[in-house]
């Protein structure tokens, strides 16, 4: 026998378990990162450049799509917001495109002329609310003529029909018809001599009318006296100048057609419907035959009618559904139809054309909400050109803490340009009004406001604020800017001139937020925990919003902020002001009453931004707690959007109602789907590594993970050093975190160009190399498999047995690990609010003490009752036996929930009122006592008669025998099942939550209901129950082992 000391496998079992777990964990993580990277996951170059603000171009833009023979090209002549409604397009003989349209933000009729990439935009009529129902026509010299209506915004109807003509140097505008609700659905056509004719709808008499003549003398006549006829009128003139009109008959829900031959009108019903004829568009072929594209509302389809001889031929072009609105028809020289129309189901512009018997359908533009107010014309080569309105904003501006302003084009590629940087962080960005051109405004910590041209980044204007800017607000029309600076002075500026309108000195309170009302009449600023509102016209204080008691007499509930106001937003109707504060509250103020309407809670840090959607029905908030939330205008919480790794510093509703945008100090802009609350896109504000290195890192991660699993197999088989290449790849895996950053986590600069990653990668590396240290410091782990066989045979057999047990334990641990990985993968799909769970974890955890107290007291009571019940069941006394049997039968035969209610709600009817905790203990103790009665009875009966006889031989009485001999042995028998009952009781103690016992479940339920996050809170409670169960199972096993050893002794 050798005298050398030999390590026993048992001595290193703990180290082996640790090593196995670490190797398995890091290998699985490495594989997961690698696979997720290939699926577009977190393997992305990342350098933190905090985003400070977001701004979308005002919703809506005029777009022009042109077919060049091989593909569609799309551009936005006017992308300043709400420009492009009622677009009407024509192409002259030189191929120049002309578009008339309504700019609803400015309330003006506008006209764009140009070619691809070069556009001249003019305001035709700058009166108030002029331009809806614009209809364009070109004369023989290519000069534009436009019919349109004067709109009454309060009455939501047209009040006059107007006409504008360009004489070569200026626009001449006249009123054609007025005095009533006239001018809607205007359609203009010019005869060979340039004389205008306008078909339009008279809403007062509900008739179709025609105006013709000249700007100095108009002739008005009624075409169809109706009633309820003339909407969606479309006019065309034949070569002889005779008018032809397609229109909608609302009374009969039919498509009608009128044409004049001589002094009389001929009226025809083209399609009797029902519900057909809206969005009618008429064109005449070279032979003078009418063709009409129109919308079939009954079938939500696009239809087409044309006449050959006396009969009309009707056909469905696109069966949809939800297609055909805003139809526009043009005929090529061969009389073949080309139709542009709106696909409402997919928010897209579509185009249909026919060559031969079949229609060809294609989608032209499906970015944003494209296709409304479509107008089609054909150029000299019969190629289609389409003007239309895109209701979705197409440009996004972002400001960063490093002083840059980036302009993003919102499309599939999210292309961007970076404008020249500021000297300090950019605080706010916004798009200016049409008076600025296509320009973005930025206010920064360098105390300067700058206005830049979006197209080339040139500075159009700049002015000094006087102090570093904390917050800024740009008016909806982009003509006013409010700023608040470090000197606590609020200033109001004109844009783009930079003229100071008003200055509001500090009042002794900290000011962090400003907001302008939608009508530009009010300016609000946070002033400590209060809000001051001024008139932008006079500069006088209009109102001071301050907190107040809900009941002044009792002073029970404070309504208002208790800490500094950090975010402000006016509702679109200007009646409500919403404020967010450092106290985490979101407060809705009634501006008419100057009082709090509602208060919302949900965030647990200072709010950074509050915005309304354009309908005023939903709010979006950003917060320092790394999440964004949506709320209804009545303060009801809707949803949380979680994913940022730092403060959510900017939020914005997308141009479409189905998306919203958030940005944060983690340097990302995120797009969320509001239908599923899921993340749909992430954009980093900085470019990253080259694609080649991304591929290298992906492959490295995958190979490292596979190598780790191979090492794991070697460890189980006792030959971990046998795979040298695998071991090398595995050990080099963590070096990835020292390379240029690849994970989506914050990073911090270190010397020599290294950026330190925090979060998972750092933890990843620490865990990995901890395993390596454990391995190297226990060299006997590998050698114990090859232990010399110079030990006694019994020792060798014992070592082999323990090694086999160790391997079995490792495999069991591996199964647990795999199940946990699968479980966590499933839970990730629950869209859990991790930050919320972390915040309320201590609150829910505080209920664990109450749960243990109730369970311990109940099990003690249950043991006493069970022992008494068992003695009664074993007694020959019929009273004791009957009472015990009835107790067991009654309690086991009724639900525990009912028993809890009886103890808490039933006893008060007998004038016995119990505290919730006591009632819960009694209910649980009595219930489990009944079940444990049978356990104790079986334990007592398990003691053999020989024990009783031996005790009697020693002169012990029956009581002494039971107390000294039977009961101790019975307890040894019943302890395992009692332990199981105690574990079950801990879980059943959740039922006492219904009687307001503040244990785990009650606390989880309270928070879950309050913030609509029941899944998160109940998962926390379930985790605690599981941990407690595992702990007591371990203690029970140790107790059983100890008692078994005592029994053997």
Short mmCIF file of C-alpha atoms in Angstrom, two decimals, residues 77-399:
data_model
loop_
_atom_site.label_atom_id
_atom_site.label_comp_id
_atom_site.label_asym_id
_atom_site.label_seq_id
_atom_site.Cartn_x
_atom_site.Cartn_y
_atom_site.Cartn_z
CA UNK A 77 -42.48 68.18 -52.96
CA UNK A 78 -44.02 69.46 -49.71
CA UNK A 79 -43.32 67.43 -46.55
CA UNK A 80 -44.00 70.12 -43.94
CA UNK A 81 -47.11 68.49 -42.54
CA UNK A 82 -50.79 68.38 -43.44
CA UNK A 83 -49.87 69.53 -46.96
CA UNK A 84 -51.22 67.60 -49.92
CA UNK A 85 -54.90 67.18 -49.16
CA UNK A 86 -57.26 67.46 -52.19
CA UNK A 87 -54.28 67.11 -54.52
CA UNK A 88 -54.99 67.58 -58.24
CA UNK A 89 -52.22 66.81 -60.73
CA UNK A 90 -51.58 67.41 -64.43
CA UNK A 91 -48.56 67.08 -66.72
CA UNK A 92 -47.97 69.62 -69.47
CA UNK A 93 -46.58 68.98 -72.94
CA UNK A 94 -43.01 69.53 -71.73
CA UNK A 95 -43.32 66.88 -69.06
CA UNK A 96 -43.50 69.43 -66.23
CA UNK A 97 -45.69 68.31 -63.33
CA UNK A 98 -48.26 70.68 -61.85
CA UNK A 99 -50.05 69.99 -58.55
CA UNK A 100 -52.69 72.01 -56.75
CA UNK A 101 -53.37 71.05 -53.16
CA UNK A 102 -54.56 72.23 -49.75
CA UNK A 103 -52.20 72.93 -46.85
CA UNK A 104 -54.45 72.39 -43.85
CA UNK A 105 -51.78 73.45 -41.33
CA UNK A 106 -51.56 76.92 -42.87
CA UNK A 107 -55.14 76.91 -44.18
CA UNK A 108 -53.95 77.93 -47.68
CA UNK A 109 -54.31 76.79 -51.27
CA UNK A 110 -50.89 75.87 -52.64
CA UNK A 111 -49.44 74.99 -56.00
CA UNK A 112 -46.30 72.99 -56.82
CA UNK A 113 -44.59 72.99 -60.19
CA UNK A 114 -41.50 71.09 -61.18
CA UNK A 115 -39.74 67.97 -62.20
CA UNK A 116 -38.04 65.20 -60.29
CA UNK A 117 -35.94 66.71 -57.50
CA UNK A 118 -36.71 70.36 -58.36
CA UNK A 119 -39.93 71.94 -57.17
CA UNK A 120 -41.27 75.47 -56.99
CA UNK A 121 -43.99 75.83 -54.36
CA UNK A 122 -46.30 78.84 -54.24
CA UNK A 123 -49.14 79.92 -51.97
CA UNK A 124 -51.99 80.66 -54.38
CA UNK A 125 -54.57 81.97 -51.93
CA UNK A 126 -53.51 82.85 -48.40
CA UNK A 127 -56.96 83.66 -47.11
CA UNK A 128 -58.35 81.85 -44.09
CA UNK A 129 -59.17 78.19 -44.70
CA UNK A 130 -59.09 78.29 -48.50
CA UNK A 131 -58.13 75.38 -50.73
CA UNK A 132 -60.26 72.29 -50.03
CA UNK A 133 -61.63 70.44 -53.07
CA UNK A 134 -58.88 71.87 -55.27
CA UNK A 135 -59.20 70.99 -58.98
CA UNK A 136 -56.45 71.86 -61.46
CA UNK A 137 -56.51 72.31 -65.21
CA UNK A 138 -53.91 73.66 -67.67
CA UNK A 139 -54.62 75.94 -70.60
CA UNK A 140 -52.97 75.72 -74.02
CA UNK A 141 -49.96 77.72 -72.76
CA UNK A 142 -49.51 75.35 -69.80
CA UNK A 143 -50.67 77.96 -67.28
CA UNK A 144 -52.54 76.58 -64.25
CA UNK A 145 -56.16 77.27 -63.35
CA UNK A 146 -57.61 76.05 -60.06
CA UNK A 147 -61.14 75.74 -58.68
CA UNK A 148 -61.50 75.35 -54.91
CA UNK A 149 -63.71 76.28 -52.01
CA UNK A 150 -63.66 78.72 -49.12
CA UNK A 151 -64.06 76.60 -45.98
CA UNK A 152 -65.78 77.52 -42.73
CA UNK A 153 -63.81 75.60 -40.11
CA UNK A 154 -66.40 76.16 -37.39
CA UNK A 155 -69.34 74.91 -39.50
CA UNK A 156 -67.16 72.27 -41.21
CA UNK A 157 -68.52 73.10 -44.65
CA UNK A 158 -67.68 75.09 -47.79
CA UNK A 159 -69.22 78.57 -47.98
CA UNK A 160 -67.97 79.75 -51.37
CA UNK A 161 -66.69 78.43 -54.68
CA UNK A 162 -63.51 80.19 -55.76
CA UNK A 163 -61.35 80.23 -58.88
CA UNK A 164 -57.67 81.11 -59.36
CA UNK A 165 -55.78 81.58 -62.63
CA UNK A 166 -52.11 82.32 -63.24
CA UNK A 167 -51.58 85.00 -65.89
CA UNK A 168 -47.86 84.39 -66.25
CA UNK A 169 -46.75 86.72 -63.44
CA UNK A 170 -49.30 86.50 -60.67
CA UNK A 171 -52.35 84.65 -59.42
CA UNK A 172 -55.79 86.20 -59.96
CA UNK A 173 -58.52 84.88 -57.65
CA UNK A 174 -62.27 85.41 -57.88
CA UNK A 175 -65.38 84.15 -56.11
CA UNK A 176 -67.66 82.15 -58.39
CA UNK A 177 -70.58 81.38 -56.07
CA UNK A 178 -71.17 82.27 -52.42
CA UNK A 179 -73.79 83.05 -49.82
CA UNK A 180 -74.70 79.46 -49.15
CA UNK A 181 -72.95 76.16 -48.42
CA UNK A 182 -71.51 75.83 -51.93
CA UNK A 183 -68.24 74.85 -53.55
CA UNK A 184 -67.61 71.33 -52.27
CA UNK A 185 -66.58 68.58 -54.71
CA UNK A 186 -65.43 71.14 -57.27
CA UNK A 187 -64.22 69.82 -60.64
CA UNK A 188 -62.65 72.16 -63.21
CA UNK A 189 -62.23 71.77 -66.96
CA UNK A 190 -61.11 74.24 -69.67
CA UNK A 191 -62.36 74.30 -73.22
CA UNK A 192 -60.19 74.80 -76.28
CA UNK A 193 -60.23 78.57 -75.73
CA UNK A 194 -59.25 78.34 -72.08
CA UNK A 195 -62.74 79.15 -70.78
CA UNK A 196 -63.40 77.44 -67.42
CA UNK A 197 -66.33 75.27 -66.43
CA UNK A 198 -66.75 74.07 -62.83
CA UNK A 199 -69.06 71.36 -61.59
CA UNK A 200 -69.73 71.51 -57.85
CA UNK A 201 -72.10 70.54 -55.05
CA UNK A 202 -74.58 72.96 -53.50
CA UNK A 203 -75.07 71.59 -49.98
CA UNK A 204 -77.83 74.11 -49.22
CA UNK A 205 -80.16 72.87 -51.97
CA UNK A 206 -78.43 69.45 -52.20
CA UNK A 207 -78.07 69.81 -55.96
CA UNK A 208 -75.43 69.44 -58.65
CA UNK A 209 -74.51 72.77 -60.23
CA UNK A 210 -72.30 74.01 -63.06
CA UNK A 211 -70.53 77.34 -63.35
CA UNK A 212 -69.13 78.42 -66.71
CA UNK A 213 -68.01 81.56 -68.49
CA UNK A 214 -65.09 83.71 -67.43
CA UNK A 215 -63.67 85.20 -64.22
CA UNK A 216 -65.50 88.47 -64.96
CA UNK A 217 -68.85 86.87 -65.70
CA UNK A 218 -70.01 83.50 -64.48
CA UNK A 219 -73.13 81.64 -65.57
CA UNK A 220 -74.56 79.34 -62.90
CA UNK A 221 -77.05 76.58 -63.59
CA UNK A 222 -78.50 73.54 -61.87
CA UNK A 223 -77.66 70.25 -63.58
CA UNK A 224 -79.59 67.85 -61.36
CA UNK A 225 -82.10 69.19 -58.82
CA UNK A 226 -81.87 66.04 -56.77
CA UNK A 227 -82.40 65.94 -53.91
CA UNK A 228 -79.05 64.84 -52.43
CA UNK A 229 -77.15 64.73 -55.71
CA UNK A 230 -73.82 66.15 -56.82
CA UNK A 231 -71.23 64.92 -54.37
CA UNK A 232 -68.02 63.51 -55.90
CA UNK A 233 -68.63 65.43 -59.11
CA UNK A 234 -66.14 64.85 -61.95
CA UNK A 235 -66.28 67.08 -65.04
CA UNK A 236 -64.90 66.58 -68.55
CA UNK A 237 -65.49 68.57 -71.76
CA UNK A 238 -65.72 66.98 -75.17
CA UNK A 239 -64.01 68.52 -78.24
CA UNK A 240 -67.07 70.68 -78.88
CA UNK A 241 -66.92 72.06 -75.33
CA UNK A 242 -70.01 70.23 -74.11
CA UNK A 243 -69.84 69.21 -70.42
CA UNK A 244 -70.05 65.65 -69.15
CA UNK A 245 -70.34 65.01 -65.40
CA UNK A 246 -70.17 61.84 -63.31
CA UNK A 247 -71.49 62.20 -59.76
CA UNK A 248 -73.00 60.46 -56.75
CA UNK A 249 -76.73 60.32 -56.05
CA UNK A 250 -76.84 59.97 -52.25
CA UNK A 251 -80.62 59.65 -52.15
CA UNK A 252 -80.54 56.49 -54.28
CA UNK A 253 -76.93 55.52 -53.43
CA UNK A 254 -76.18 55.29 -57.14
CA UNK A 255 -73.65 56.49 -59.72
CA UNK A 256 -75.11 58.97 -62.20
CA UNK A 257 -73.92 60.61 -65.38
CA UNK A 258 -75.06 63.90 -66.96
CA UNK A 259 -74.18 65.37 -70.33
CA UNK A 260 -75.49 68.32 -72.27
CA UNK A 261 -76.37 68.48 -75.92
CA UNK A 262 -77.62 71.92 -76.77
CA UNK A 263 -79.62 73.59 -74.02
CA UNK A 264 -80.83 70.41 -72.31
CA UNK A 265 -79.22 68.00 -69.88
CA UNK A 266 -79.51 64.26 -70.20
CA UNK A 267 -79.32 62.36 -66.88
CA UNK A 268 -78.53 58.66 -66.67
CA UNK A 269 -78.07 56.13 -63.88
CA UNK A 270 -74.86 54.26 -64.62
CA UNK A 271 -74.87 51.87 -61.65
CA UNK A 272 -77.96 51.61 -59.46
CA UNK A 273 -75.98 50.18 -56.61
CA UNK A 274 -76.69 50.19 -53.82
CA UNK A 275 -73.90 52.28 -52.25
CA UNK A 276 -71.97 52.94 -55.45
CA UNK A 277 -70.65 56.08 -57.08
CA UNK A 278 -68.52 57.74 -54.45
CA UNK A 279 -65.08 59.01 -55.55
CA UNK A 280 -66.24 59.08 -59.18
CA UNK A 281 -63.63 60.04 -61.79
CA UNK A 282 -64.65 60.70 -65.39
CA UNK A 283 -62.60 60.71 -68.59
CA UNK A 284 -63.63 60.81 -72.29
CA UNK A 285 -61.88 58.66 -74.87
CA UNK A 286 -60.90 59.99 -78.35
CA UNK A 287 -64.36 59.07 -79.66
CA UNK A 288 -66.05 61.03 -76.87
CA UNK A 289 -67.31 57.97 -74.98
CA UNK A 290 -67.34 58.29 -71.17
CA UNK A 291 -65.30 56.10 -68.83
CA UNK A 292 -65.80 56.27 -65.05
CA UNK A 293 -63.82 54.82 -62.15
CA UNK A 294 -65.68 54.79 -58.83
CA UNK A 295 -65.96 53.19 -55.41
CA UNK A 296 -68.43 50.45 -54.54
CA UNK A 297 -68.96 50.97 -50.79
CA UNK A 298 -71.24 47.95 -50.46
CA UNK A 299 -68.46 45.59 -51.54
CA UNK A 300 -65.52 47.89 -50.62
CA UNK A 301 -64.21 47.49 -54.15
CA UNK A 302 -62.97 49.59 -57.07
CA UNK A 303 -65.27 49.52 -60.11
CA UNK A 304 -65.07 50.78 -63.67
CA UNK A 305 -67.84 51.71 -66.11
CA UNK A 306 -67.59 52.60 -69.77
CA UNK A 307 -70.17 53.10 -72.47
CA UNK A 308 -70.13 51.68 -75.94
CA UNK A 309 -73.21 52.91 -77.74
CA UNK A 310 -76.33 53.11 -75.61
CA UNK A 311 -75.28 50.55 -72.95
CA UNK A 312 -72.94 50.78 -69.97
CA UNK A 313 -70.46 48.01 -69.20
CA UNK A 314 -69.67 47.58 -65.52
CA UNK A 315 -66.74 45.63 -64.13
CA UNK A 316 -64.85 45.20 -60.88
CA UNK A 317 -61.22 46.23 -61.12
CA UNK A 318 -60.06 45.36 -57.59
CA UNK A 319 -62.33 43.34 -55.29
CA UNK A 320 -60.47 44.48 -52.20
CA UNK A 321 -61.53 44.55 -49.51
CA UNK A 322 -61.33 48.27 -48.61
CA UNK A 323 -60.01 49.45 -51.95
CA UNK A 324 -61.20 52.08 -54.41
CA UNK A 325 -61.54 55.26 -52.39
CA UNK A 326 -59.98 58.39 -53.95
CA UNK A 327 -60.14 56.81 -57.41
CA UNK A 328 -58.66 58.85 -60.26
CA UNK A 329 -58.91 57.88 -63.94
CA UNK A 330 -56.84 58.79 -66.99
CA UNK A 331 -57.03 57.40 -70.55
CA UNK A 332 -54.07 56.99 -72.85
CA UNK A 333 -54.30 57.93 -76.57
CA UNK A 334 -55.66 54.42 -77.28
CA UNK A 335 -58.46 54.83 -74.77
CA UNK A 336 -56.93 52.35 -72.30
CA UNK A 337 -57.75 53.15 -68.66
CA UNK A 338 -55.22 53.90 -65.94
CA UNK A 339 -56.54 54.25 -62.38
CA UNK A 340 -54.88 55.40 -59.17
CA UNK A 341 -56.70 54.62 -55.92
CA UNK A 342 -56.34 54.13 -52.19
CA UNK A 343 -56.04 50.74 -50.47
CA UNK A 344 -57.41 51.47 -46.99
CA UNK A 345 -56.73 47.96 -45.74
CA UNK A 346 -52.99 48.34 -46.29
CA UNK A 347 -52.74 52.17 -46.17
CA UNK A 348 -51.21 52.13 -49.64
CA UNK A 349 -51.45 53.80 -53.04
CA UNK A 350 -52.35 51.36 -55.79
CA UNK A 351 -52.40 51.58 -59.57
CA UNK A 352 -54.47 49.60 -62.06
CA UNK A 353 -54.21 49.59 -65.82
CA UNK A 354 -55.62 47.42 -68.56
CA UNK A 355 -54.06 46.19 -71.75
CA UNK A 356 -56.40 43.73 -73.34
CA UNK A 357 -59.10 42.00 -71.31
CA UNK A 358 -57.25 41.77 -67.99
CA UNK A 359 -56.40 44.33 -65.33
CA UNK A 360 -52.90 44.63 -63.91
CA UNK A 361 -52.76 45.77 -60.29
CA UNK A 362 -49.70 46.99 -58.43
CA UNK A 363 -48.80 48.78 -55.23
CA UNK A 364 -47.02 52.08 -55.78
CA UNK A 365 -46.36 53.31 -52.24
CA UNK A 366 -47.10 51.59 -48.96
CA UNK A 367 -44.93 53.70 -46.64
CA UNK A 368 -46.82 55.57 -43.96
CA UNK A 369 -50.47 56.01 -44.94
CA UNK A 370 -50.14 56.76 -48.63
CA UNK A 371 -52.77 57.10 -51.34
CA UNK A 372 -55.47 59.48 -50.15
CA UNK A 373 -56.56 62.24 -52.59
CA UNK A 374 -54.91 60.41 -55.49
CA UNK A 375 -54.80 62.24 -58.83
CA UNK A 376 -53.37 60.60 -61.94
CA UNK A 377 -52.17 61.99 -65.27
CA UNK A 378 -50.14 60.58 -68.15
CA UNK A 379 -47.00 62.22 -69.52
CA UNK A 380 -46.11 62.44 -73.21
CA UNK A 381 -45.00 58.80 -73.21
CA UNK A 382 -48.28 57.65 -71.61
CA UNK A 383 -46.39 56.92 -68.39
CA UNK A 384 -48.44 57.49 -65.24
CA UNK A 385 -47.70 60.28 -62.78
CA UNK A 386 -49.69 60.32 -59.52
CA UNK A 387 -50.06 63.04 -56.93
CA UNK A 388 -51.42 62.00 -53.55
CA UNK A 389 -51.44 62.66 -49.82
CA UNK A 390 -49.41 60.57 -47.39
CA UNK A 391 -51.03 60.91 -43.97
CA UNK A 392 -47.91 59.56 -42.27
CA UNK A 393 -44.94 61.72 -41.24
CA UNK A 394 -41.91 60.79 -43.31
CA UNK A 395 -39.00 62.46 -41.48
CA UNK A 396 -37.81 62.09 -37.91
CA UNK A 397 -35.36 64.40 -36.14
CA UNK A 398 -33.36 63.28 -33.11
CA UNK A 399 -31.11 65.28 -30.82
#
